[in-house]
XYZ file of C-alpha atoms in Angstrom:
667
model
C 57.389 -6.473 98.823
C 54.001 -7.711 97.645
C 52.783 -6.443 94.273
C 49.370 -6.654 92.650
C 50.863 -6.836 89.148
C 50.430 -10.105 87.252
C 52.905 -10.957 84.523
C 53.076 -13.685 81.895
C 56.259 -15.635 81.361
C 55.016 -16.866 77.994
C 51.956 -14.905 76.834
C 49.058 -16.962 75.502
C 45.446 -16.251 74.622
C 44.227 -18.676 77.288
C 46.064 -16.797 80.031
C 44.045 -13.595 79.665
C 40.953 -15.329 81.067
C 43.000 -16.764 83.929
C 44.344 -13.379 84.960
C 40.988 -12.364 86.429
C 40.769 -15.669 88.305
C 44.330 -15.210 89.552
C 43.382 -11.920 91.186
C 41.215 -13.940 93.595
C 43.441 -17.026 93.846
C 46.963 -15.587 93.533
C 48.995 -18.751 94.110
C 48.928 -22.531 93.874
C 47.799 -23.083 97.473
C 44.884 -20.671 97.196
C 43.687 -22.319 93.973
C 44.091 -25.865 95.318
C 42.235 -24.976 98.531
C 39.340 -23.667 96.456
C 39.306 -26.820 94.306
C 39.124 -28.912 97.477
C 36.319 -26.753 98.867
C 34.293 -26.989 95.661
C 34.840 -30.752 95.471
C 33.439 -31.074 98.988
C 30.450 -28.863 98.141
C 29.601 -31.282 95.323
C 28.862 -33.966 97.935
C 26.209 -31.895 99.764
C 22.510 -32.682 99.186
C 21.077 -30.484 96.470
C 18.998 -27.587 97.731
C 15.204 -27.647 97.749
C 13.670 -26.051 94.651
C 10.038 -24.924 94.724
C 8.104 -24.356 91.475
C 4.839 -22.381 91.570
C 2.885 -21.467 88.447
C -0.035 -19.259 87.437
C -0.294 -17.079 90.532
C -2.581 -14.646 88.687
C -2.321 -11.778 91.146
C -3.191 -13.710 94.314
C -0.625 -11.898 96.463
C -1.689 -12.850 100.005
C -1.906 -16.543 99.243
C 1.472 -16.454 97.518
C 3.007 -14.642 100.490
C 1.793 -17.326 102.871
C 2.967 -20.200 100.671
C 6.419 -18.625 100.426
C 6.422 -17.980 104.180
C 5.567 -21.560 105.104
C 7.834 -22.933 102.336
C 4.861 -24.564 100.600
C 4.009 -26.436 103.783
C 7.474 -27.944 104.310
C 8.457 -25.822 107.335
C 5.626 -26.969 109.629
C 6.533 -30.701 109.608
C 10.203 -29.815 110.088
C 9.396 -27.649 113.120
C 7.128 -30.368 114.525
C 9.850 -32.975 113.981
C 12.502 -30.893 115.752
C 10.441 -29.500 118.634
C 7.223 -31.506 118.848
C 8.439 -33.422 121.896
C 9.945 -30.452 123.730
C 7.417 -27.649 123.170
C 3.867 -27.353 124.422
C 1.217 -27.071 121.709
C 0.793 -23.409 122.650
C 4.504 -22.668 122.308
C 4.687 -24.649 119.068
C 1.845 -22.586 117.603
C 3.562 -19.392 118.756
C 6.841 -20.474 117.179
C 5.178 -21.362 113.857
C 3.497 -17.946 113.662
C 6.860 -16.314 114.295
C 8.549 -18.516 111.690
C 5.961 -17.734 109.002
C 5.518 -14.026 109.783
C 8.571 -12.760 111.692
C 8.107 -9.098 110.676
C 4.417 -8.982 111.538
C 4.707 -10.940 114.818
C 7.634 -8.899 116.139
C 5.922 -5.638 115.118
C 2.845 -6.760 117.059
C 4.993 -7.561 120.096
C 6.693 -4.157 119.853
C 3.255 -2.571 120.253
C 1.949 -4.894 122.950
C 4.941 -5.655 125.211
C 5.929 -2.665 127.293
C 7.745 -4.577 130.018
C 11.393 -5.318 129.200
C 11.178 -8.510 131.252
C 8.394 -9.838 129.004
C 10.466 -9.150 125.882
C 13.483 -10.892 127.410
C 11.374 -13.912 128.428
C 9.945 -14.168 124.907
C 13.446 -13.994 123.431
C 14.771 -16.711 125.753
C 11.796 -18.889 124.762
C 12.195 -18.586 120.982
C 15.862 -17.863 120.296
C 17.021 -21.372 121.224
C 14.635 -23.084 118.783
C 15.409 -20.435 116.160
C 19.146 -21.144 116.414
C 18.528 -24.906 116.299
C 16.337 -24.590 113.213
C 18.829 -22.233 111.610
C 21.707 -24.657 112.200
C 19.671 -27.522 110.738
C 18.866 -25.593 107.560
C 22.398 -24.233 107.165
C 23.842 -27.735 107.374
C 22.477 -28.374 103.867
C 24.431 -25.434 102.421
C 28.092 -24.749 101.886
C 29.365 -22.298 104.501
C 30.101 -19.673 101.841
C 26.642 -19.868 100.291
C 24.881 -19.834 103.658
C 26.995 -16.922 104.850
C 26.035 -14.919 101.748
C 22.422 -15.081 102.916
C 23.240 -13.545 106.302
C 22.392 -9.829 106.548
C 25.574 -7.773 106.446
C 24.889 -5.777 109.622
C 24.357 -8.898 111.729
C 26.589 -11.372 109.885
C 29.402 -11.486 112.455
C 26.988 -11.668 115.389
C 24.994 -14.515 113.823
C 28.141 -16.474 113.025
C 29.267 -16.086 116.643
C 25.869 -17.299 117.869
C 25.838 -20.272 115.515
C 29.292 -21.318 116.720
C 28.613 -20.679 120.399
C 29.508 -23.548 122.759
C 26.664 -25.844 123.769
C 27.572 -25.994 127.483
C 26.993 -23.491 130.293
C 29.469 -21.100 128.687
C 27.205 -21.106 125.646
C 24.213 -20.107 127.754
C 26.171 -17.211 129.232
C 27.320 -16.254 125.740
C 23.723 -16.025 124.435
C 22.486 -14.327 127.604
C 25.055 -11.561 127.185
C 23.761 -10.915 123.671
C 20.140 -10.857 124.883
C 20.922 -8.391 127.673
C 22.810 -5.992 125.424
C 20.284 -6.051 122.546
C 17.446 -5.593 125.033
C 19.210 -2.559 126.461
C 19.628 -1.130 122.976
C 16.026 -1.891 121.959
C 17.042 -4.278 119.138
C 16.253 -7.697 120.606
C 12.995 -8.196 118.714
C 14.746 -6.961 115.590
C 17.256 -9.826 115.891
C 14.391 -12.312 116.267
C 12.786 -10.846 113.139
C 16.042 -11.163 111.175
C 16.543 -14.784 112.208
C 12.947 -15.632 111.266
C 13.416 -14.134 107.809
C 16.693 -16.005 107.416
C 15.015 -19.309 108.302
C 12.450 -18.762 105.540
C 15.183 -17.868 103.061
C 17.190 -20.987 103.871
C 14.168 -23.302 103.656
C 14.021 -22.895 99.860
C 17.222 -22.828 97.827
C 15.502 -21.562 94.665
C 11.962 -20.397 93.943
C 10.859 -20.770 90.325
C 7.719 -19.013 89.095
C 6.263 -20.927 86.160
C 4.551 -17.937 84.563
C 1.518 -15.645 84.870
C 2.034 -13.326 87.818
C -0.879 -11.063 86.804
C -4.621 -11.015 86.050
C -7.747 -12.353 87.776
C -6.304 -11.987 91.294
C -6.309 -8.641 93.127
C -2.699 -7.407 93.095
C -0.208 -8.563 90.496
C 1.989 -5.647 91.542
C 2.248 -7.002 95.089
C 2.998 -10.492 93.776
C 6.120 -9.179 92.052
C 6.944 -6.894 95.003
C 7.111 -9.938 97.276
C 9.037 -12.027 94.778
C 11.657 -9.283 94.548
C 12.340 -9.777 98.278
C 13.256 -13.447 97.850
C 16.972 -14.304 97.805
C 16.930 -16.602 94.766
C 13.962 -16.386 92.399
C 13.705 -17.301 88.718
C 10.851 -16.704 86.290
C 9.503 -18.724 83.412
C 7.534 -16.207 81.368
C 3.830 -16.824 80.783
C 1.403 -15.279 78.309
C -0.171 -13.015 80.950
C 3.315 -11.765 81.797
C 3.722 -10.892 78.102
C 0.562 -8.752 78.360
C 1.950 -6.587 81.142
C 5.437 -6.428 79.638
C 3.978 -5.273 76.330
C 1.720 -2.751 78.070
C 4.694 -1.364 80.005
C 6.533 -0.908 76.703
C 3.620 0.921 75.095
C 1.889 -1.736 72.975
C -1.562 -0.174 72.651
C -3.475 -3.423 72.129
C -1.859 -4.938 75.240
C -2.553 -1.794 77.268
C -6.215 -2.294 76.386
C -5.983 -6.020 77.196
C -4.459 -5.398 80.642
C -7.175 -2.829 81.364
C -9.996 -5.022 80.060
C -9.010 -8.015 82.209
C -8.526 -5.766 85.259
C -12.013 -4.337 84.728
C -13.588 -7.754 84.131
C -12.377 -8.991 87.519
C -12.557 -5.565 89.226
C -8.843 -5.598 89.970
C -8.377 -1.853 89.641
C -6.321 -1.054 92.730
C -3.249 -2.670 91.135
C -3.546 -0.005 88.419
C -4.258 3.192 90.329
C -2.545 2.335 93.647
C 0.094 -0.090 92.415
C 1.249 1.401 89.141
C -0.080 4.984 89.277
C -2.223 4.443 86.187
C -5.381 6.524 86.736
C -8.527 5.307 85.012
C -10.032 8.799 84.721
C -9.667 8.947 80.894
C -11.539 5.672 80.505
C -14.218 6.706 82.987
C -14.710 9.900 80.994
C -15.098 7.914 77.761
C -17.601 5.572 79.428
C -19.630 8.528 80.766
C -19.672 10.562 77.560
C -19.908 7.940 74.811
C -21.407 4.911 76.574
C -23.395 6.820 79.197
C -26.767 5.204 78.363
C -25.407 1.813 77.319
C -26.651 -1.028 79.587
C -23.514 -3.054 78.689
C -25.211 -6.036 80.297
C -22.853 -8.545 78.701
C -19.827 -6.775 80.194
C -20.828 -6.915 83.846
C -17.682 -7.455 85.961
C -17.054 -10.253 88.424
C -16.762 -9.357 92.098
C -17.496 -6.102 93.867
C -15.820 -2.737 94.281
C -16.292 0.959 94.975
C -17.250 2.042 91.461
C -20.865 1.448 90.332
C -21.130 -1.872 88.522
C -22.757 -0.239 85.469
C -19.851 2.171 85.121
C -17.279 -0.637 85.267
C -19.269 -2.599 82.662
C -19.283 0.405 80.307
C -15.568 0.957 80.880
C -14.899 -2.685 80.058
C -16.964 -2.500 76.869
C -15.265 0.720 75.793
C -11.764 -0.683 76.240
C -12.727 -4.012 74.604
C -13.857 -2.251 71.424
C -10.592 -0.295 71.387
C -8.669 -3.542 71.858
C -10.357 -5.221 68.887
C -9.615 -2.233 66.660
C -5.959 -2.056 67.687
C -5.462 -5.796 67.309
C -6.820 -5.533 63.776
C -4.311 -2.786 62.983
C -1.455 -4.865 64.394
C -2.411 -8.030 62.512
C -2.525 -6.013 59.285
C 1.016 -4.703 59.770
C 2.309 -8.226 60.610
C 1.051 -10.353 57.684
C 3.632 -13.087 58.405
C 1.573 -14.054 61.448
C -1.129 -15.368 59.076
C -3.934 -14.051 61.303
C -6.045 -12.129 58.794
C -9.038 -14.310 59.732
C -8.876 -12.837 63.246
C -9.506 -9.280 62.040
C -13.224 -9.201 62.785
C -14.349 -5.578 62.874
C -14.714 -5.304 59.078
C -16.639 -8.584 59.025
C -19.528 -7.025 60.935
C -22.699 -6.108 58.996
C -23.594 -3.007 60.967
C -27.071 -2.724 59.452
C -28.089 -6.329 60.122
C -26.174 -6.628 63.393
C -24.322 -9.801 62.372
C -20.711 -10.887 62.035
C -19.042 -13.458 59.782
C -16.463 -15.734 61.449
C -14.765 -18.632 59.671
C -17.391 -18.565 56.922
C -20.393 -18.631 59.272
C -22.675 -15.733 60.178
C -23.674 -15.048 63.777
C -26.016 -12.488 65.276
C -24.467 -9.930 67.600
C -26.079 -9.862 71.029
C -24.843 -6.294 71.531
C -25.285 -4.061 68.492
C -24.490 -0.701 70.082
C -21.061 0.307 68.773
C -21.091 4.106 68.921
C -17.345 4.560 68.314
C -17.129 2.359 65.203
C -17.145 3.903 61.737
C -18.314 1.076 59.393
C -16.258 2.601 56.577
C -13.064 2.546 58.697
C -13.847 0.039 61.458
C -10.268 -0.226 62.794
C -9.799 3.498 63.228
C -10.114 4.894 66.743
C -12.630 7.664 67.236
C -11.410 11.084 68.375
C -12.636 10.319 71.908
C -10.983 6.888 71.947
C -7.689 8.283 70.699
C -7.654 10.974 73.377
C -8.382 8.335 76.038
C -5.690 5.973 74.731
C -3.053 8.695 74.531
C -3.441 9.503 78.221
C -3.565 5.854 79.300
C -0.474 5.031 77.260
C 1.483 7.855 78.846
C 0.530 6.574 82.292
C 1.778 3.077 81.472
C 5.011 4.385 79.972
C 5.658 6.706 82.924
C 4.985 4.125 85.638
C 8.377 3.693 87.286
C 7.248 0.771 89.407
C 5.828 -1.102 86.426
C 9.054 -0.570 84.505
C 11.199 -1.777 87.411
C 9.078 -4.890 87.866
C 9.261 -5.713 84.159
C 13.036 -5.341 84.142
C 13.273 -7.607 87.187
C 11.050 -10.253 85.578
C 12.984 -10.204 82.304
C 16.433 -10.131 83.927
C 15.555 -13.070 86.199
C 13.524 -14.935 83.609
C 13.651 -17.217 80.599
C 11.464 -19.274 78.298
C 12.458 -22.564 79.904
C 14.673 -23.974 82.655
C 16.146 -27.356 83.475
C 16.485 -28.302 87.113
C 17.658 -31.799 87.926
C 15.517 -34.157 85.865
C 12.823 -31.513 85.281
C 12.283 -29.536 82.073
C 10.158 -26.517 83.000
C 8.234 -24.155 80.725
C 4.918 -22.348 80.877
C 2.699 -23.622 78.088
C 3.672 -26.039 75.354
C 5.945 -26.888 72.474
C 3.865 -26.025 69.350
C 3.228 -29.371 67.688
C 1.302 -30.896 64.795
C -1.287 -33.655 65.430
C 1.330 -36.184 64.273
C 3.821 -34.964 66.872
C 6.122 -32.860 64.692
C 7.362 -29.603 66.183
C 5.868 -26.660 64.300
C 7.972 -23.707 63.208
C 7.290 -20.009 63.612
C 9.163 -17.080 62.169
C 11.385 -15.175 64.595
C 13.567 -12.407 63.182
C 12.780 -13.672 59.709
C 13.879 -17.247 60.396
C 11.526 -20.209 60.916
C 12.328 -21.852 64.255
C 10.858 -24.838 66.092
C 11.356 -26.753 69.327
C 14.227 -25.601 71.527
C 15.433 -23.103 68.906
C 12.007 -21.429 68.922
C 12.137 -20.988 72.706
C 15.627 -19.540 72.562
C 14.785 -17.241 69.641
C 11.770 -15.889 71.523
C 13.922 -15.344 74.602
C 16.285 -13.143 72.589
C 13.366 -10.998 71.374
C 11.957 -10.585 74.897
C 15.328 -9.524 76.318
C 15.860 -7.167 73.399
C 12.417 -5.619 73.807
C 13.097 -4.439 77.364
C 16.334 -2.806 76.206
C 15.194 -1.047 73.025
C 11.397 -1.449 72.690
C 11.512 -1.620 68.896
C 7.955 -1.596 67.429
C 8.268 -5.055 65.826
C 9.554 -6.606 69.053
C 6.799 -4.977 71.114
C 4.198 -6.230 68.609
C 5.722 -9.691 68.996
C 4.795 -9.634 72.690
C 1.135 -9.489 71.633
C 1.662 -12.648 69.567
C 3.198 -14.330 72.615
C 0.015 -13.464 74.518
C -2.436 -15.112 72.134
C -0.793 -16.293 68.881
C -1.579 -19.869 67.770
C 2.100 -20.849 67.562
C 3.154 -19.089 70.744
C 4.601 -21.580 73.267
C 3.062 -19.390 75.976
C -0.493 -19.717 74.604
C -0.970 -23.010 72.752
C -4.463 -22.491 71.304
C -5.673 -21.768 67.793
C -7.277 -18.484 68.923
C -8.368 -16.392 71.862
C -12.121 -15.930 71.501
C -12.619 -12.726 73.518
C -14.678 -11.014 70.806
C -16.905 -14.072 70.387
C -17.575 -14.403 74.126
C -18.359 -10.703 74.437
C -20.607 -10.255 71.405
C -22.035 -13.637 70.322
C -24.565 -15.669 72.307
C -24.009 -18.826 70.260
C -21.419 -20.946 72.141
C -19.991 -22.563 69.008
C -17.481 -19.818 68.118
C -16.418 -19.507 71.784
C -14.331 -22.682 71.538
C -10.548 -22.324 71.788
C -8.958 -25.471 70.380
C -5.789 -26.485 72.220
C -2.489 -27.340 70.590
C -2.097 -31.140 70.038
C 0.795 -30.988 72.520
C -1.649 -31.131 75.424
C -2.989 -34.509 74.269
C 0.365 -35.879 73.144
C 2.024 -35.448 76.565
C -0.048 -38.421 77.720
C 2.223 -40.533 75.448
C 5.656 -41.529 76.779
C 7.282 -41.551 73.311
C 6.272 -37.946 72.650
C 7.525 -36.850 76.079
C 10.862 -38.526 75.328
C 11.025 -36.555 72.091
C 10.418 -33.261 73.909
C 12.984 -34.071 76.595
C 15.607 -35.007 74.008
C 14.901 -31.812 72.060
C 15.789 -29.759 75.145
C 18.751 -32.003 76.004
C 17.092 -33.426 79.110
C 17.362 -37.063 80.181
C 14.474 -39.029 78.622
C 14.942 -41.893 81.083
C 14.297 -39.905 84.274
C 13.050 -36.637 82.779
C 9.825 -34.926 83.818
C 8.140 -32.188 81.753
C 6.680 -29.503 84.015
C 4.294 -26.865 82.695
C 1.479 -24.647 83.933
C -0.898 -22.520 81.826
C -3.792 -25.019 81.603
C -5.684 -25.350 84.908
C -6.147 -28.867 86.218
C -9.905 -29.417 86.586
C -9.920 -31.323 89.848
C -13.712 -31.199 90.109
C -13.896 -33.106 86.802
C -11.486 -35.761 87.973
C -8.418 -34.511 86.108
C -4.983 -35.305 87.478
C -1.911 -33.067 87.331
C 0.168 -36.121 86.399
C -0.319 -37.239 82.807
C -0.815 -40.863 81.814
C 2.691 -41.024 80.357
C 4.152 -40.536 83.829
C 6.592 -38.121 82.221
C 4.644 -34.834 82.256
C 2.873 -32.887 84.967
C 0.726 -29.737 84.909
C 1.065 -27.472 87.943
C -1.525 -24.802 87.128
C -3.847 -25.460 90.034
C -6.167 -22.449 89.600
C -4.231 -20.502 92.244
C -6.397 -17.376 92.164
C -9.634 -17.272 94.148
C -11.396 -16.024 91.004
C -10.075 -19.072 89.164
C -10.675 -21.970 91.571
C -8.633 -21.138 94.708
C -6.360 -24.171 94.727
C -2.786 -24.175 93.476
C 0.295 -26.364 93.422
C 3.936 -26.264 94.354
C 6.215 -28.853 92.809
C 8.976 -29.395 95.378
C 12.278 -30.846 94.204
C 13.961 -32.368 97.261
C 17.188 -34.399 97.439
C 15.291 -37.670 97.933
C 12.083 -37.069 95.982
C 9.862 -34.808 93.894
C 6.608 -34.058 95.683
C 3.482 -32.200 94.552
C 1.866 -30.022 97.227
C -1.787 -29.083 96.609
C -2.870 -25.854 98.304
C -6.312 -24.638 99.313
C -7.991 -21.354 100.211
C -6.136 -18.909 102.441
C -8.102 -16.495 104.628
C -5.740 -13.637 105.432
C -2.413 -12.683 106.963
C -4.335 -11.357 109.976
C -5.978 -14.740 110.622
C -2.605 -16.482 110.253
C -1.027 -14.234 112.908
C -4.011 -14.108 115.260
C -5.377 -17.650 114.985
C -2.509 -19.604 113.432
C -4.431 -20.289 110.215
C -2.147 -22.138 107.836
C -2.239 -23.837 104.444
C -1.339 -27.453 105.162
C -1.163 -28.910 101.661
C -2.069 -32.358 100.472
C 1.101 -33.987 99.187
C 1.771 -36.618 96.553
C 5.113 -38.209 95.710
C 5.852 -37.841 91.999
C 9.354 -39.330 92.021
C 11.244 -41.104 94.801
C 14.968 -41.434 94.123
C 16.950 -44.520 95.029
C 19.878 -42.328 96.002
C 19.874 -38.819 97.443
C 20.533 -36.218 94.759
C 23.618 -34.198 95.530
C 24.871 -30.846 94.358
C 27.047 -32.668 91.814
C 23.881 -33.965 90.122
C 22.290 -30.602 89.298
C 22.970 -27.414 87.354
C 24.910 -25.843 90.238
C 27.163 -28.901 90.224
C 27.788 -28.427 86.502
C 28.812 -24.819 87.090
C 31.116 -25.973 89.896
C 32.762 -28.472 87.540
C 33.421 -25.669 85.058
C 34.922 -23.631 87.884
C 37.134 -26.494 89.010
C 38.366 -26.970 85.435
C 39.328 -23.288 85.281
C 41.127 -23.554 88.609
C 43.001 -26.636 87.406
C 44.180 -24.616 84.403
C 45.262 -21.858 86.783
C 47.273 -24.299 88.924
C 48.865 -25.701 85.783
C 49.816 -22.195 84.624
C 51.424 -21.455 87.986
C 53.329 -24.751 88.131
C 54.594 -24.425 84.573
C 55.697 -20.877 85.321
C 53.475 -19.478 82.571
C 51.785 -17.258 85.163
C 53.601 -15.809 88.160
C 52.300 -16.488 91.659
C 51.549 -13.420 93.702
C 52.178 -14.010 97.411
C 49.695 -15.093 100.012
C 45.994 -15.564 99.562
C 44.434 -12.124 100.273
C 41.615 -13.736 102.245
C 44.129 -15.401 104.572
C 45.941 -12.099 104.928
C 42.682 -10.401 105.902
C 41.976 -13.211 108.363
C 45.287 -12.819 110.165
C 44.964 -9.035 110.102
C 41.546 -9.452 111.740
C 43.099 -11.610 114.489
C 45.796 -9.025 114.999
C 43.220 -6.250 115.377
C 41.223 -8.207 117.956
C 44.371 -8.929 119.942
C 45.205 -5.240 119.952
């Protein structure tokens, strides 16, 4: 009689870890079969990895780029069906491939005749199955099967293994007839379309900055949460929204100020249920007659432009006060020179910055008490209290932050690529600079990993010091997410003279043009300096000024392509394929409606960054390393069985289930 009890012949500490593995592979044959399977998986081409950075709230453009797999699906479809489909049918199939939910919903409304639905299905299902088989051939069966929706998994596997002769046609026709009768035929087409998109990209990596400037950062993260395998590299704008969600008052003001500057208010009231009524009230009552001409927002919206300008000014003044308070309680940051409110001469209307005096172009500061310039007024405090409660109570914002942190990190290595958002803080001579994290000075890789611990801890406990630290990640000089000596928001808002507006970049951004420095960075993060490529976003590539994403060293590339329309309306995807690394440059996207109606697409310009002499296989990447660890564990399990240190436990349960399934079908 079969038992589920495992027993040790000779107990050992190493056997306790094998006991869990033995519950899945209960005998020598089961373990050996899995070793063989994993060894075979190692030979498969590595999956396509797409890296997109600095989305900045541009949700519709991101959706389309994900849907068309950064432009890689169109040439594949044209290669497979260009000679067998008419141009009209090819266009129809591409629309369906990019927007399966929207196209099938439109057909549900427009096609009333069952014959028309059946004809459409017969026209598209064949190419869908062919494309699906092609994409699945690059995956192990187990991994590909995991992507199949549970409700339709068995049906899809039957379809994919249907015979290719006349019997196969009858097989598919029977499925079409039955699903048509049940009213679920278009639903199947929708599911297959979504599956094709999911299989086209093995992993999607977001290189930081989901929010700000673009219209809907909330929808950006909503769509990313639907993707089967997404990873985040945190950016400094992500730190703003994480800190705001955790109640950091200065970052709440920062998130609001940027949203007001670009008139991106629907993400607050509609997306996160953060009403702006308290701030509107403050603007009406305290700044009601203020022209606020230097705070005029970009873009258009429903609220009067003067009101939005006053709201932006009101929240900016609150931000500067709260930042001053935070810098004072964190002296180890060494940012006393950035506390500016007490450096204002309120009678003369001037401010002293770095030893120089500048005239203020806006001298109306009705909420500032010159004797206590960092103290919020009664009206400001009442406004902030209500706004803070809204941020803290936003369930959607909290869920999105937890998703971003749980699926994120400070850096990733994929193949030969070392990926992070901003920079490695560096001296002009190329030495990695240290910064204090949890009381310990850290630099290079240790700094990144120390910061990662604080970020993960902050979402769990939201300790005041950790939440303050998120503000430093946003704009601190030694923050790897920022990489500038200062953020000159106050200067740009209040001083006409351009001199203090400058934000000097970390020397890292010049040094990555030198191959020797890039080698040093790659070695620091245990990446291969021979083939390694440093990938970062954060600093937009100024294409109009002749800048190139690829640095002169040939070992570093910047993929911040000014994705948002408010920021330039370009954007990049770095695509890691088995045979090459290619940079896809995107352009403006009109709308989802135009894509569905007129077939509007983003067909990117492409540039080969690396071409490999040999195809990269699963064994060559991080998944391959994990598989090797797994194989080593299984080898230990086999050894324990064969040496009778661990008792075998009958047949493989999966085989038992398989034969039971056959028995049920025969009955």
